[in-house]
Amino acid sequence: MQKLSPMRFGLGLGTSWSLFYLLCILTMNLLPQQTTVWLFNVFFHGLDASSIMRWDIPLWESAASLVLSFLAGWLCGFTLAIVYNFGLKSESA
């Protein structure tokens, strides 16, 4: 098995995570509230998301959350690649 590059894996996961967050922002801004709540309820397997959704999120908060989503995804991907590579080393020994 091949080793994973922690930087590249982190970049890929961080980018994917922030794109997913961007899609959530667009969904909340482009669709009507009832449709958005229904879609999120379906996505979260029937969990009622209406009580936890905020509709008055300022632009700066959305931008900051997008950056934080990328950083969290990058950190998770970086850590996963290191753990994977560590497990790969001990398995081949």
XYZ file of N, CA and C in Angstrom:
279
model
N 0.835 -1.175 0.000
C 0.000 0.000 0.000
C 0.885 1.244 0.000
N 0.363 2.293 -0.573
C 1.138 3.526 -0.660
C 0.854 4.452 0.509
N 1.863 5.274 0.821
C 1.702 6.270 1.875
C 0.875 7.437 1.355
N 0.177 8.084 2.265
C -0.591 9.283 1.929
C 0.234 10.515 2.288
N 0.152 11.521 1.472
C 0.777 12.796 1.788
C -0.165 13.566 2.717
N 0.260 13.828 3.958
C -0.627 14.535 4.890
C -1.059 15.903 4.380
N -0.141 16.643 3.745
C -0.490 17.977 3.245
C -1.544 17.888 2.141
N -1.354 16.974 1.199
C -2.295 16.846 0.083
C -3.629 16.286 0.537
N -3.595 15.307 1.439
C -4.838 14.733 1.938
C -5.613 15.773 2.747
N -4.886 16.554 3.549
C -5.522 17.629 4.305
C -6.125 18.681 3.387
N -5.401 19.033 2.330
C -5.911 20.011 1.370
C -7.177 19.498 0.681
N -7.166 18.235 0.304
C -8.338 17.651 -0.351
C -9.552 17.604 0.563
N -9.342 17.172 1.805
C -10.470 17.086 2.740
C -10.951 18.471 3.150
N -10.018 19.396 3.356
C -10.403 20.760 3.712
C -11.192 21.436 2.602
N -10.771 21.236 1.370
C -11.484 21.810 0.228
C -12.872 21.195 0.097
N -12.957 19.886 0.232
C -14.260 19.216 0.144
C -15.193 19.684 1.246
N -14.671 19.804 2.444
C -15.463 20.227 3.591
C -15.977 21.646 3.407
N -15.112 22.534 2.925
C -15.553 23.917 2.736
C -16.522 24.045 1.560
N -16.378 23.220 0.527
C -17.362 23.222 -0.565
C -18.722 22.742 -0.081
N -18.718 21.739 0.774
C -19.973 21.256 1.346
C -20.619 22.356 2.187
N -19.819 23.083 2.965
C -20.349 24.173 3.773
C -20.906 25.282 2.885
N -20.204 25.574 1.790
C -20.670 26.583 0.846
C -22.005 26.182 0.230
N -22.178 24.896 -0.073
C -23.459 24.409 -0.587
C -24.568 24.577 0.453
N -24.245 24.372 1.717
C -25.239 24.585 2.773
C -25.636 26.053 2.843
N -24.657 26.956 2.740
C -24.953 28.389 2.760
C -25.849 28.757 1.578
N -25.506 28.265 0.394
C -26.304 28.569 -0.797
C -27.713 28.005 -0.681
N -27.837 26.805 -0.130
C -29.153 26.194 0.048
C -30.024 27.054 0.951
N -29.446 27.538 2.041
C -30.228 28.345 2.986
C -30.600 29.700 2.401
N -29.777 30.223 1.504
C -30.053 31.545 0.937
C -30.915 31.512 -0.324
N -30.916 30.393 -1.043
C -31.636 30.338 -2.315
C -32.993 29.657 -2.235
N -33.157 28.727 -1.318
C -34.422 28.004 -1.215
C -35.295 28.621 -0.126
N -36.599 28.442 -0.240
C -37.497 28.912 0.830
C -37.214 28.169 2.143
N -37.567 28.795 3.247
C -37.269 28.208 4.555
C -37.863 26.818 4.736
N -39.110 26.638 4.347
C -39.755 25.328 4.514
C -39.032 24.244 3.721
N -38.627 24.570 2.505
C -37.916 23.598 1.668
C -36.551 23.280 2.263
N -35.875 24.302 2.759
C -34.558 24.091 3.370
C -34.671 23.223 4.615
N -35.642 23.502 5.458
C -35.832 22.694 6.669
C -36.155 21.259 6.282
N -37.011 21.064 5.305
C -37.360 19.705 4.854
C -36.113 18.983 4.343
N -35.303 19.676 3.540
C -34.097 19.068 2.972
C -33.103 18.677 4.068
N -32.900 19.560 5.040
C -31.981 19.244 6.130
C -32.521 18.127 7.000
N -33.843 18.090 7.213
C -34.441 16.992 7.984
C -34.238 15.654 7.278
N -34.377 15.641 5.968
C -34.154 14.411 5.204
C -32.685 14.007 5.283
N -31.807 14.990 5.152
C -30.364 14.714 5.160
C -29.915 14.158 6.511
N -30.496 14.665 7.594
C -30.118 14.210 8.929
C -31.054 13.138 9.459
N -31.666 12.360 8.573
C -32.471 11.180 8.899
C -33.601 11.470 9.883
N -34.341 12.543 9.624
C -35.520 12.821 10.418
C -35.304 13.687 11.636
N -34.064 14.083 11.915
C -33.823 15.001 13.018
C -34.455 16.344 12.681
N -35.228 16.892 13.604
C -35.904 18.161 13.343
C -34.906 19.303 13.451
N -34.471 19.824 12.316
C -33.462 20.883 12.275
C -34.059 22.272 12.400
N -35.372 22.390 12.374
C -35.996 23.719 12.382
C -35.697 24.498 13.662
N -35.561 23.813 14.783
C -35.329 24.514 16.045
C -33.887 24.989 16.215
N -32.962 24.476 15.433
C -31.561 24.862 15.587
C -31.044 25.697 14.421
N -31.882 25.999 13.437
C -31.438 26.762 12.266
C -31.555 28.258 12.530
N -30.521 28.990 12.128
C -30.511 30.456 12.215
C -30.623 31.010 10.809
N -31.471 32.001 10.624
C -31.685 32.564 9.291
C -31.063 33.944 9.128
N -30.599 34.532 10.188
C -30.050 35.890 10.114
C -28.525 35.893 10.294
N -27.836 35.053 9.577
C -26.380 34.941 9.689
C -25.731 36.018 8.826
N -24.906 36.878 9.437
C -24.255 37.928 8.646
C -23.192 37.351 7.709
N -22.862 38.111 6.681
C -21.899 37.663 5.676
C -20.533 37.383 6.290
N -20.084 38.244 7.206
C -18.760 38.041 7.802
C -18.698 36.734 8.592
N -19.806 36.365 9.225
C -19.839 35.125 9.996
C -19.819 33.904 9.067
N -20.505 34.008 7.942
C -20.473 32.932 6.957
C -19.073 32.761 6.387
N -18.399 33.882 6.095
C -17.039 33.817 5.554
C -16.069 33.230 6.584
N -16.193 33.651 7.833
C -15.330 33.113 8.886
C -15.583 31.622 9.081
N -16.840 31.213 9.024
C -17.172 29.793 9.175
C -16.658 28.969 8.002
N -16.663 29.559 6.820
C -16.122 28.868 5.643
C -14.627 28.620 5.811
N -13.903 29.625 6.278
C -12.463 29.475 6.518
C -12.218 28.454 7.620
N -12.994 28.526 8.700
C -12.827 27.564 9.793
C -13.177 26.146 9.357
N -14.137 26.008 8.461
C -14.470 24.682 7.933
C -13.296 24.105 7.150
N -12.658 24.962 6.342
C -11.484 24.498 5.602
C -10.381 24.071 6.569
N -10.116 24.892 7.583
C -9.049 24.565 8.530
C -9.345 23.284 9.308
N -10.601 23.098 9.716
C -10.974 21.874 10.430
C -10.835 20.655 9.521
N -11.266 20.791 8.258
C -11.120 19.692 7.307
C -9.665 19.377 7.024
N -8.838 20.433 6.890
C -7.419 20.227 6.639
C -6.771 19.510 7.817
N -7.096 19.936 9.027
C -6.528 19.311 10.215
C -6.949 17.848 10.332
N -8.212 17.558 10.049
C -8.686 16.162 10.085
C -7.988 15.318 9.025
N -7.882 15.849 7.807
C -7.204 15.113 6.742
C -5.737 14.896 7.037
N -5.072 15.916 7.545
C -3.657 15.813 7.910
C -3.456 14.734 8.964
N -4.314 14.762 9.998
C -4.216 13.790 11.084
C -4.530 12.379 10.602
N -5.562 12.239 9.777
C -5.907 10.916 9.246
C -4.771 10.323 8.423
N -4.127 11.148 7.608
C -3.026 10.650 6.779
C -1.850 10.212 7.646
N -1.555 10.956 8.706
C -0.460 10.573 9.596
C -0.777 9.261 10.305
N -1.997 9.140 10.811
C -2.398 7.900 11.490
C -2.378 6.727 10.507
N -2.850 6.949 9.288
C -2.834 5.903 8.266
C -1.402 5.472 7.968
N -0.521 6.438 7.765
C 0.874 6.126 7.464
C 1.554 5.417 8.647
N 1.230 5.809 9.858
C 1.790 5.159 11.035
C 1.335 3.704 11.098
N 0.063 3.462 10.845
C -0.452 2.093 10.824
C 0.145 1.271 9.705
N 0.463 1.925 8.593
C 1.084 1.243 7.462
C 2.486 0.796 7.815
N 3.230 1.607 8.542
C 4.592 1.269 8.935
C 4.596 0.082 9.875
N 3.753 0.114 10.910
C 3.774 -0.955 11.899
C 3.236 -2.266 11.327
N 2.412 -2.185 10.290
C 1.883 -3.404 9.681
C 2.941 -4.095 8.832
N 3.807 -3.307 8.172
C 4.802 -3.908 7.279
C 6.031 -4.392 8.045
N 6.147 -4.078 9.333
C 7.323 -4.453 10.106
C 7.298 -5.886 10.551
